[in-house]
Amino acid sequence: MENLNKFIYSKNEAINEAKRCLNCKNKPCIDGCPAKNNIPEFIKKIAEEKFEQAKKIISKTNSLPGICGKVCPHEIQCQNKCTRKFKGKALEIGKLESFVTYFNCELNKKNHFIKKTKNYKKKVAIIGSGPSGLSCAKELALKGIHVTIFDSMPLLGGMLTYGIPAYRLPREIIHYEIEILRSLGVKFITKTKNKKNINFNEMKKNKKFDAFFICTGAWAPKKIEISGENLPNVFSGTKFLRQFNSGMFKHENFNKKNLSVIGGGNVAIDSARCAKQLGSNVTVFYRQNEEKMPAWQDEIKFAKAEGINFKFQMIPKNIIKNKNKTLKVTFFKKTNKKEEKNKKIVDETETQIIYSETQIETNFLIYAIGQTVDPNTAEIFENLLLDKNGCILIEKETGKTSIDGIFAGGDVVTGPETVVLAMISGKNVSDVILQYLE
Ligand SMILES: Cc1cc2nc3c(=O)[nH]c(=O)nc-3n(C[C@H](O)[C@H](O)[C@H](O)COP(=O)(O)OP(=O)(O)OC[C@H]3O[C@@H](n4cnc5c(N)ncnc54)[C@H](O)[C@@H]3O)c2cc1C
């Protein structure tokens, strides 16, 4: 039986860390938490060794606290506001969150799982098993609603499974959360793409489901729109990570090969670090300077420590396949006008920047410059109204879409965001669905 203790603080570490909490009067950490978890209160319970009580407190506002504890950007959220930060080191709130969720939890040990309170006849279909779908399912199932989650992929968890690498979010943790849902009676139907196998109209007419929650994420990669981006060995970041996380890549195909990543966000850094694990020589090319990189600081630090190279002010121009099957990538390199005058191509006098061309040779190229919602979303979901960004249009407070009985949340509504925001939307919409069913 898999014990989750190895992924979290030991009991003593957690208690010692919890004792550092100053229990500030104005509770700035809650301010920094998108879920508004009662952080000082649950930490106080850890310090008092009342772990079950601590778990109850945090579960009131967060359906997936252990996962958020692992992957939330705490440094820019709750921990950024921690008073201890200004007196040395912020409290490790994320680690305490995961500790209290998974302390002494064992996969498949049923008595750890929560029990539902009532049993209604109502049925809800959730399309998408990412954090938004999992949190909505958990809240509804706890209240006795029959929930079925449909997902197009073979594995559950959405970007938790296919995006975030296992070194940041151990798969045992995702399995554990899914086992909790199974123990609450949630059914899962995988490899089922809406439109192909699910027919909304039919299901509504036949009273198969009373309400639907759509949370299909934002998986479509933004294109770099330069020639050569469809060549073999050129991947989008999400496709590369999906294949990496599915165990589809062989070490020998990447080992000691040059792999270049275009982008400066978290997906670019995750791709770079995974490629490093495959043994590649990895370089990240970003179009601005380092300070402007949107990736989290810690992730950039880890990437550098692992030997990943960074090149800044590099804008991709085109990709050509060489005769030896490697890729030749041409970049515009931005340089300060004063530093380099000879290779001038474009002179933007106002910004005092010149662009010179530079070429690199690489075996693999990954572009990770952002994602959007599936462009076929309206067609897939019965002509639901979309906003100007192609996201599903909802009533902000309720998650109601333009069609009665169909709700939406998570990245498919906001565009790419974070796990905690997807979790919150699933949790909030579950309340509205309950009212709707009643
Ligand atoms: C590489 C990467 C790393 C990230 N790291 C972090 C991090 O460290 N911390 C953080 O907070 N956030 C991170 N994020 C963002 C976070 O993962 C997402 O914001 C979050 O997963 C969105 O949740 P969701 O439930 O809306 O959708 P998703 O997690 O995207 O799940 C959507 C699900 O819907 C399914 N689906 C799609 N279309 C259909 C269809 N037509 N029919 C049936 N099923 C369908 C998909 O298969 C998928 O399982 C990361 C994202 C990526 C790409």
Coordinates of C-alpha atoms and ligand atoms in Angstrom, one line a residue:
M1 CA 0.0 0.0 0.0
E2 CA 1.4 3.4 -1.1
N3 CA 1.9 5.7 1.9
L4 CA 1.7 9.4 1.0
N5 CA 3.9 10.5 4.0
K6 CA 7.0 10.4 1.8
F7 CA 5.8 13.4 -0.2
I8 CA 5.2 15.7 2.7
Y9 CA 6.8 17.1 5.8
S10 CA 7.4 14.7 8.7
K11 CA 5.2 15.2 11.7
N12 CA 8.0 17.0 13.6
E13 CA 8.9 19.2 10.7
A14 CA 5.3 20.2 10.3
I15 CA 4.8 21.0 14.0
N16 CA 8.0 23.0 14.2
E17 CA 7.1 25.0 11.1
A18 CA 3.6 25.6 12.4
K19 CA 5.0 27.0 15.6
R20 CA 6.7 29.7 13.7
C21 CA 3.3 31.2 12.8
L22 CA 2.9 34.6 14.5
N23 CA -0.9 34.4 14.3
C24 CA -1.0 38.0 13.2
K25 CA -4.1 40.0 14.1
N26 CA -4.8 41.2 10.5
K27 CA -4.1 37.7 8.9
P28 CA -2.3 39.0 5.8
C29 CA -1.8 35.4 4.5
I30 CA -5.6 34.9 4.0
D31 CA -5.5 38.0 1.9
G32 CA -2.9 36.5 -0.3
C33 CA -4.8 33.2 -0.8
P34 CA -7.3 33.1 -3.7
A35 CA -9.3 30.4 -1.9
K36 CA -9.4 32.5 1.3
N37 CA -8.3 29.5 3.4
N38 CA -8.3 30.1 7.1
I39 CA -4.5 29.7 7.2
P40 CA -3.7 30.9 10.7
E41 CA -6.4 28.7 12.2
F42 CA -5.4 25.5 10.5
I43 CA -1.7 26.1 11.2
K44 CA -2.6 26.7 14.9
K45 CA -4.2 23.2 14.9
I46 CA -1.1 21.7 13.4
A47 CA 1.0 23.3 16.2
E48 CA -1.4 21.7 18.7
E49 CA -1.1 18.3 16.9
K50 CA -4.8 18.4 16.1
F51 CA -4.4 17.3 12.5
E52 CA -7.9 16.2 11.7
Q53 CA -9.3 19.5 12.9
A54 CA -6.7 21.3 10.8
K55 CA -7.8 19.3 7.8
K56 CA -11.5 20.1 8.4
I57 CA -10.7 23.8 8.6
I58 CA -8.9 23.9 5.3
S59 CA -11.4 21.7 3.5
K60 CA -14.1 24.2 4.1
T61 CA -12.7 26.6 1.5
N62 CA -10.6 24.2 -0.6
S63 CA -11.7 20.9 -2.2
L64 CA -8.1 20.0 -3.2
P65 CA -5.9 21.5 -0.5
G66 CA -3.1 18.9 -0.8
I67 CA -2.8 19.5 -4.5
C68 CA -2.8 23.3 -4.0
G69 CA -0.2 22.8 -1.3
K70 CA 2.1 21.3 -3.9
V71 CA 1.5 23.4 -7.0
C72 CA 0.1 26.8 -6.0
P73 CA 2.6 29.7 -6.5
H74 CA 2.8 30.4 -2.8
E75 CA 5.7 32.7 -3.1
I76 CA 3.5 35.2 -4.9
Q77 CA 0.3 34.4 -2.9
C78 CA -0.1 33.6 0.8
Q79 CA 3.6 33.3 1.6
N80 CA 4.3 36.6 0.0
K81 CA 2.1 38.3 2.6
C82 CA 3.5 36.3 5.6
T83 CA 4.8 38.6 8.3
R84 CA 7.7 36.1 8.9
K85 CA 8.9 36.9 5.3
F86 CA 9.8 40.4 6.5
K87 CA 11.6 39.0 9.6
G88 CA 13.6 36.4 7.7
K89 CA 11.7 33.5 6.0
A90 CA 8.0 33.2 5.2
L91 CA 6.2 30.2 6.7
E92 CA 6.0 27.3 4.3
I93 CA 2.2 27.4 4.1
G94 CA 2.0 25.2 1.0
K95 CA 4.0 22.4 2.7
L96 CA 1.8 22.6 5.8
E97 CA -1.3 22.4 3.5
S98 CA -0.1 19.2 1.9
F99 CA 1.0 17.8 5.2
V100 CA -2.3 18.2 6.8
T101 CA -4.1 16.7 3.8
Y102 CA -2.0 13.6 3.4
F103 CA -0.5 12.9 6.8
N104 CA -0.8 9.1 7.3
C105 CA -2.9 8.7 4.2
E106 CA -2.5 5.5 2.3
L107 CA -3.8 4.9 -1.2
N108 CA -6.7 2.5 -1.4
K109 CA -7.2 2.5 2.4
K110 CA -10.9 3.1 2.4
N111 CA -11.4 4.2 6.0
H112 CA -9.5 7.5 5.2
F113 CA -12.0 8.5 2.7
I114 CA -14.9 10.8 3.5
K115 CA -18.5 9.6 3.5
K116 CA -21.4 11.4 1.8
T117 CA -24.2 12.7 3.9
K118 CA -27.4 12.2 1.8
N119 CA -28.5 10.5 -1.3
Y120 CA -30.4 12.4 -4.0
K121 CA -31.8 11.0 -7.2
K122 CA -30.3 13.9 -9.2
K123 CA -27.5 13.3 -11.7
V124 CA -24.9 15.7 -12.9
A125 CA -22.5 15.1 -15.9
I126 CA -19.1 16.8 -15.6
I127 CA -17.1 17.2 -18.9
G128 CA -13.4 17.4 -18.0
S129 CA -11.5 15.8 -15.1
G130 CA -9.0 18.7 -14.3
P131 CA -9.0 20.4 -10.9
S132 CA -12.2 22.3 -11.8
G133 CA -14.1 19.1 -12.6
L134 CA -12.6 17.2 -9.6
S135 CA -13.5 19.9 -7.1
C136 CA -17.1 20.3 -8.4
A137 CA -17.5 16.5 -8.4
K138 CA -16.3 16.2 -4.8
E139 CA -18.6 18.9 -3.5
L140 CA -21.6 17.5 -5.3
A141 CA -20.9 13.9 -4.4
L142 CA -20.5 14.9 -0.7
K143 CA -24.0 16.3 -0.9
G144 CA -25.3 13.0 -2.3
I145 CA -25.6 13.9 -6.0
H146 CA -24.8 11.2 -8.6
V147 CA -21.9 12.5 -10.6
T148 CA -20.3 11.1 -13.8
I149 CA -17.1 12.7 -15.1
F150 CA -16.4 12.3 -18.8
D151 CA -12.9 12.9 -20.2
S152 CA -11.5 12.6 -23.6
M153 CA -8.1 11.4 -22.3
P154 CA -7.2 7.9 -21.0
L155 CA -6.0 9.2 -17.7
L156 CA -7.8 11.5 -15.3
G157 CA -6.7 14.8 -13.8
G158 CA -6.4 17.1 -16.8
M159 CA -3.3 19.3 -16.7
L160 CA -2.5 17.9 -13.2
T161 CA -1.7 14.6 -15.0
Y162 CA -0.7 15.7 -18.6
G163 CA 0.9 19.1 -17.9
I164 CA 2.5 19.4 -14.4
P165 CA 5.5 17.1 -14.2
A166 CA 5.5 14.3 -11.6
Y167 CA 8.6 15.8 -9.8
R168 CA 6.3 18.8 -8.9
L169 CA 3.1 16.8 -8.3
P170 CA 3.6 13.1 -7.5
R171 CA 1.1 11.0 -9.4
E172 CA 0.2 9.0 -6.2
I173 CA -1.4 12.3 -4.9
I174 CA -3.6 12.6 -8.0
H175 CA -4.6 8.9 -7.7
Y176 CA -5.5 9.4 -4.0
E177 CA -7.8 12.4 -4.8
I178 CA -9.5 10.3 -7.5
E179 CA -9.9 7.4 -5.1
I180 CA -11.7 9.7 -2.7
L181 CA -14.1 10.6 -5.5
R182 CA -14.6 6.9 -6.4
S183 CA -15.4 6.2 -2.7
L184 CA -18.0 8.9 -2.9
G185 CA -19.6 7.1 -5.8
V186 CA -18.4 9.3 -8.6
K187 CA -18.2 7.4 -12.0
F188 CA -15.5 8.1 -14.5
I189 CA -15.8 7.6 -18.3
T190 CA -12.6 8.2 -20.1
K191 CA -11.5 8.4 -23.7
T192 CA -14.9 10.0 -24.5
K193 CA -14.7 13.2 -26.5
N194 CA -17.7 15.3 -26.4
K195 CA -19.6 15.4 -29.7
K196 CA -18.3 12.0 -30.6
N197 CA -19.7 9.9 -27.8
I198 CA -21.7 12.3 -25.6
N199 CA -24.9 13.9 -27.0
F200 CA -26.1 16.7 -24.8
N201 CA -29.5 17.0 -26.3
E202 CA -30.2 13.4 -26.1
M203 CA -29.0 13.1 -22.5
K204 CA -31.2 16.0 -21.4
K205 CA -34.2 14.7 -23.3
N206 CA -33.8 11.2 -21.9
K207 CA -33.3 12.7 -18.4
K208 CA -30.0 10.9 -18.2
F209 CA -28.5 14.0 -16.5
D210 CA -30.2 17.0 -14.8
A211 CA -27.3 19.4 -15.2
F212 CA -23.9 19.6 -16.9
F213 CA -20.6 21.2 -15.9
I214 CA -18.2 21.9 -18.7
C215 CA -14.5 22.3 -17.6
T216 CA -12.5 21.3 -20.6
G217 CA -9.5 23.6 -20.0
A218 CA -7.4 25.5 -22.5
W219 CA -5.3 23.0 -24.3
A220 CA -4.9 24.5 -27.8
P221 CA -1.3 25.8 -28.1
K222 CA -0.8 29.3 -29.5
K223 CA 1.2 29.0 -32.7
I224 CA 4.4 30.9 -33.2
E225 CA 3.3 31.5 -36.8
I226 CA 6.7 31.2 -38.5
S227 CA 7.6 28.9 -41.4
G228 CA 8.7 25.5 -40.3
E229 CA 6.7 25.2 -37.1
N230 CA 5.0 22.0 -38.4
L231 CA 8.3 20.2 -39.2
P232 CA 9.0 16.9 -37.5
N233 CA 10.7 17.3 -34.1
V234 CA 9.0 20.6 -33.5
F235 CA 6.5 20.3 -30.6
S236 CA 4.2 22.7 -28.7
G237 CA 5.1 22.7 -25.0
T238 CA 1.8 21.1 -24.0
K239 CA 2.1 18.3 -26.6
F240 CA 5.7 17.6 -25.5
L241 CA 4.7 17.5 -21.8
R242 CA 1.6 15.3 -22.6
Q243 CA 3.9 12.8 -24.3
F244 CA 6.5 13.0 -21.6
N245 CA 4.0 12.6 -18.8
S246 CA 2.5 9.6 -20.7
G247 CA 5.9 8.0 -20.7
M248 CA 6.0 8.0 -24.5
F249 CA 9.6 9.4 -24.9
K250 CA 12.6 7.1 -24.9
H251 CA 15.7 8.4 -23.1
E252 CA 18.0 7.3 -25.9
N253 CA 16.2 9.4 -28.5
F254 CA 16.8 12.6 -26.5
N255 CA 20.0 11.8 -24.6
K256 CA 22.9 14.3 -25.4
K257 CA 20.8 15.8 -28.2
N258 CA 20.3 19.6 -28.4
L259 CA 16.8 20.7 -27.5
S260 CA 15.7 24.3 -27.7
V261 CA 12.7 25.8 -26.0
I262 CA 11.0 29.0 -27.2
G263 CA 9.1 30.8 -24.4
G264 CA 9.5 32.2 -20.9
G265 CA 6.5 31.0 -19.0
N266 CA 6.0 28.0 -16.7
V267 CA 5.1 25.7 -19.5
A268 CA 8.4 26.5 -21.2
I269 CA 10.4 25.9 -18.0
D270 CA 8.5 22.6 -17.3
S271 CA 9.3 21.5 -20.9
A272 CA 12.9 22.4 -20.5
R273 CA 13.3 20.6 -17.1
C274 CA 11.6 17.5 -18.5
A275 CA 13.8 17.5 -21.5
K276 CA 16.8 17.8 -19.2
Q277 CA 15.6 14.6 -17.4
L278 CA 15.7 12.9 -20.8
G279 CA 19.3 13.8 -21.0
S280 CA 19.1 16.6 -23.6
N281 CA 21.3 19.7 -23.7
V282 CA 18.6 22.3 -23.2
T283 CA 18.6 26.0 -24.0
V284 CA 15.6 28.3 -23.4
F285 CA 15.2 31.3 -25.8
Y286 CA 13.1 34.1 -24.6
R287 CA 12.1 37.3 -26.5
Q288 CA 12.6 39.7 -23.6
N289 CA 15.1 40.1 -20.8
E290 CA 15.2 37.8 -17.8
E291 CA 13.3 40.2 -15.5
K292 CA 10.3 40.0 -17.8
M293 CA 10.1 36.2 -17.8
P294 CA 6.6 35.3 -16.6
A295 CA 7.8 31.9 -15.2
W296 CA 8.0 31.6 -11.4
Q297 CA 11.3 32.6 -9.9
D298 CA 11.9 29.3 -8.1
E299 CA 11.4 27.4 -11.3
I300 CA 13.9 29.5 -13.2
K301 CA 16.4 29.0 -10.3
F302 CA 15.9 25.2 -10.4
A303 CA 16.2 25.1 -14.2
K304 CA 19.5 27.0 -14.0
A305 CA 20.8 24.8 -11.2
E306 CA 20.1 21.7 -13.4
G307 CA 22.3 23.1 -16.2
I308 CA 19.7 24.6 -18.5
N309 CA 21.0 27.5 -20.6
F310 CA 19.1 30.7 -21.1
K311 CA 19.3 33.1 -24.0
F312 CA 17.4 36.4 -23.9
Q313 CA 16.1 39.0 -26.4
M314 CA 15.7 36.2 -29.0
I315 CA 12.7 36.4 -31.3
P316 CA 12.2 33.3 -33.6
K317 CA 12.1 34.1 -37.4
N318 CA 11.9 30.7 -39.1
I319 CA 12.8 27.0 -38.9
I320 CA 14.5 25.0 -41.6
K321 CA 15.2 21.3 -41.7
N322 CA 18.8 20.6 -42.5
K323 CA 20.0 17.7 -44.7
N324 CA 21.2 15.9 -41.6
K325 CA 17.7 16.1 -40.2
T326 CA 18.6 18.7 -37.5
L327 CA 16.7 22.0 -37.4
K328 CA 18.2 25.4 -38.2
V329 CA 16.4 28.1 -36.3
T330 CA 16.9 31.7 -37.2
F331 CA 16.3 34.3 -34.5
F332 CA 16.2 38.1 -34.5
K333 CA 18.5 39.0 -31.6
K334 CA 17.6 42.3 -29.9
T335 CA 20.6 44.3 -28.9
N336 CA 21.0 47.7 -27.4
K337 CA 22.0 50.1 -30.2
K338 CA 25.0 51.4 -28.4
E339 CA 26.5 47.9 -28.0
E340 CA 26.3 46.6 -31.5
K341 CA 26.0 48.7 -34.7
N342 CA 27.3 46.6 -37.5
K343 CA 24.7 43.9 -38.1
K344 CA 21.8 46.3 -38.1
I345 CA 18.6 45.1 -39.9
V346 CA 15.8 47.1 -38.3
D347 CA 16.4 50.3 -36.5
E348 CA 13.7 51.4 -34.1
T349 CA 15.1 54.7 -33.2
E350 CA 12.6 55.3 -30.5
T351 CA 13.4 52.3 -28.5
Q352 CA 17.1 52.4 -29.3
I353 CA 17.1 48.7 -30.1
I354 CA 18.6 47.0 -33.2
Y355 CA 17.8 43.5 -34.4
S356 CA 20.5 41.2 -35.8
E357 CA 20.0 37.7 -37.2
T358 CA 21.5 34.7 -35.5
Q359 CA 21.1 31.0 -36.2
I360 CA 21.2 27.9 -34.1
E361 CA 21.2 24.2 -34.8
T362 CA 19.1 21.9 -32.7
N363 CA 17.7 18.4 -32.8
F364 CA 14.4 19.3 -31.2
L365 CA 12.4 22.5 -30.8
I366 CA 9.6 23.2 -28.4
Y367 CA 7.5 26.4 -28.5
A368 CA 5.6 27.3 -25.4
I369 CA 4.1 30.7 -25.9
G370 CA 0.7 30.2 -24.3
Q371 CA -2.5 28.2 -24.8
T372 CA -6.1 29.0 -25.7
V373 CA -9.4 27.2 -25.5
D374 CA -10.2 24.7 -28.2
P375 CA -11.3 26.7 -31.2
N376 CA -14.1 24.2 -31.8
T377 CA -15.7 24.8 -28.4
A378 CA -18.9 26.4 -29.7
E379 CA -19.4 23.6 -32.1
I380 CA -18.6 20.9 -29.6
F381 CA -21.0 22.3 -27.0
E382 CA -24.2 23.0 -28.8
N383 CA -23.4 26.5 -29.9
L384 CA -22.8 27.9 -26.4
L385 CA -22.0 31.6 -26.5
L386 CA -18.3 32.4 -26.3
D387 CA -16.5 35.6 -25.3
K388 CA -14.2 37.6 -27.6
N389 CA -11.3 35.3 -26.6
G390 CA -13.1 32.1 -27.5
C391 CA -13.8 31.2 -23.9
I392 CA -17.2 30.0 -22.8
L393 CA -19.3 32.9 -21.7
I394 CA -20.8 32.6 -18.3
E395 CA -22.6 34.7 -15.7
K396 CA -19.7 35.5 -13.5
E397 CA -21.2 34.8 -10.1
T398 CA -23.0 31.6 -11.0
G399 CA -21.1 29.9 -13.8
K400 CA -24.4 29.7 -15.8
T401 CA -23.8 29.5 -19.6
S402 CA -26.1 30.7 -22.3
I403 CA -28.0 27.4 -22.2
D404 CA -30.2 26.4 -19.3
G405 CA -28.8 23.6 -17.2
I406 CA -25.3 23.9 -18.6
F407 CA -22.6 25.5 -16.4
A408 CA -18.9 26.1 -17.1
G409 CA -15.8 26.9 -15.1
G410 CA -12.0 26.7 -15.0
D411 CA -9.6 27.5 -17.8
V412 CA -12.3 27.0 -20.5
V413 CA -13.9 30.2 -19.1
T414 CA -10.9 32.2 -18.0
G415 CA -8.2 31.0 -20.4
P416 CA -5.0 29.5 -18.9
E417 CA -4.9 30.2 -15.2
T418 CA -4.0 28.2 -12.1
V419 CA -5.1 25.1 -10.3
V420 CA -6.4 27.0 -7.3
L421 CA -8.6 29.2 -9.5
A422 CA -10.0 26.2 -11.4
M423 CA -10.6 24.5 -8.0
I424 CA -12.5 27.6 -6.7
S425 CA -14.7 27.8 -9.8
G426 CA -15.6 24.1 -9.6
K427 CA -16.4 24.5 -5.9
N428 CA -18.5 27.6 -6.4
V429 CA -20.4 26.3 -9.3
S430 CA -21.3 23.1 -7.3
D431 CA -23.3 25.4 -5.0
V432 CA -25.2 26.9 -7.9
I433 CA -25.9 23.5 -9.4
L434 CA -27.3 22.3 -6.1
Q435 CA -29.7 25.3 -6.0
Y436 CA -30.6 24.6 -9.7
L437 CA -31.4 21.0 -8.9
E438 CA -33.5 21.9 -6.0
Ligands
LIG1 C1 2.7 22.5 -18.1 C2 1.7 23.2 -17.2 C3 2.1 23.3 -15.9 C4 1.3 24.0 -15.0 N1 1.7 24.2 -13.7 C5 0.9 24.7 -12.8 C6 1.3 24.9 -11.4 O1 2.4 24.5 -11.1 N2 0.4 25.5 -10.6 C7 -0.8 25.9 -11.0 O2 -1.5 26.5 -10.2 N3 -1.2 25.8 -12.3 C8 -0.4 25.2 -13.2 N4 -0.8 25.1 -14.5 C9 -2.2 25.5 -14.8 C10 -3.2 24.5 -14.4 O3 -2.8 23.2 -14.6 C11 -4.6 24.8 -15.1 O4 -4.9 26.1 -14.8 C12 -5.7 23.9 -14.5 O5 -5.3 22.5 -14.7 C13 -7.0 24.2 -15.2 O6 -7.9 23.3 -14.7 P1 -9.3 22.9 -15.5 O7 -10.0 22.0 -14.6 O8 -10.0 24.1 -15.9 O9 -8.8 22.2 -16.9 P2 -7.7 21.1 -17.2 O10 -6.8 20.7 -16.1 O11 -7.1 21.6 -18.4 O12 -8.6 19.8 -17.6 C14 -9.5 19.8 -18.7 C15 -9.9 18.4 -18.9 O13 -11.0 18.4 -19.9 C16 -10.7 17.3 -20.8 N5 -11.4 17.6 -22.1 C17 -11.1 18.6 -23.0 N6 -12.0 18.6 -24.0 C18 -12.9 17.6 -23.8 C19 -14.0 17.2 -24.5 N7 -14.5 17.7 -25.6 N8 -14.7 16.1 -24.0 C20 -14.3 15.5 -22.8 N9 -13.2 15.9 -22.1 C21 -12.5 17.0 -22.6 C22 -9.2 17.2 -20.9 O14 -8.8 15.9 -21.4 C23 -8.8 17.5 -19.5 O15 -8.7 16.3 -18.7 C24 0.0 24.4 -15.4 C25 -0.4 24.2 -16.7 C26 0.4 23.6 -17.6 C27 0.0 23.4 -19.0

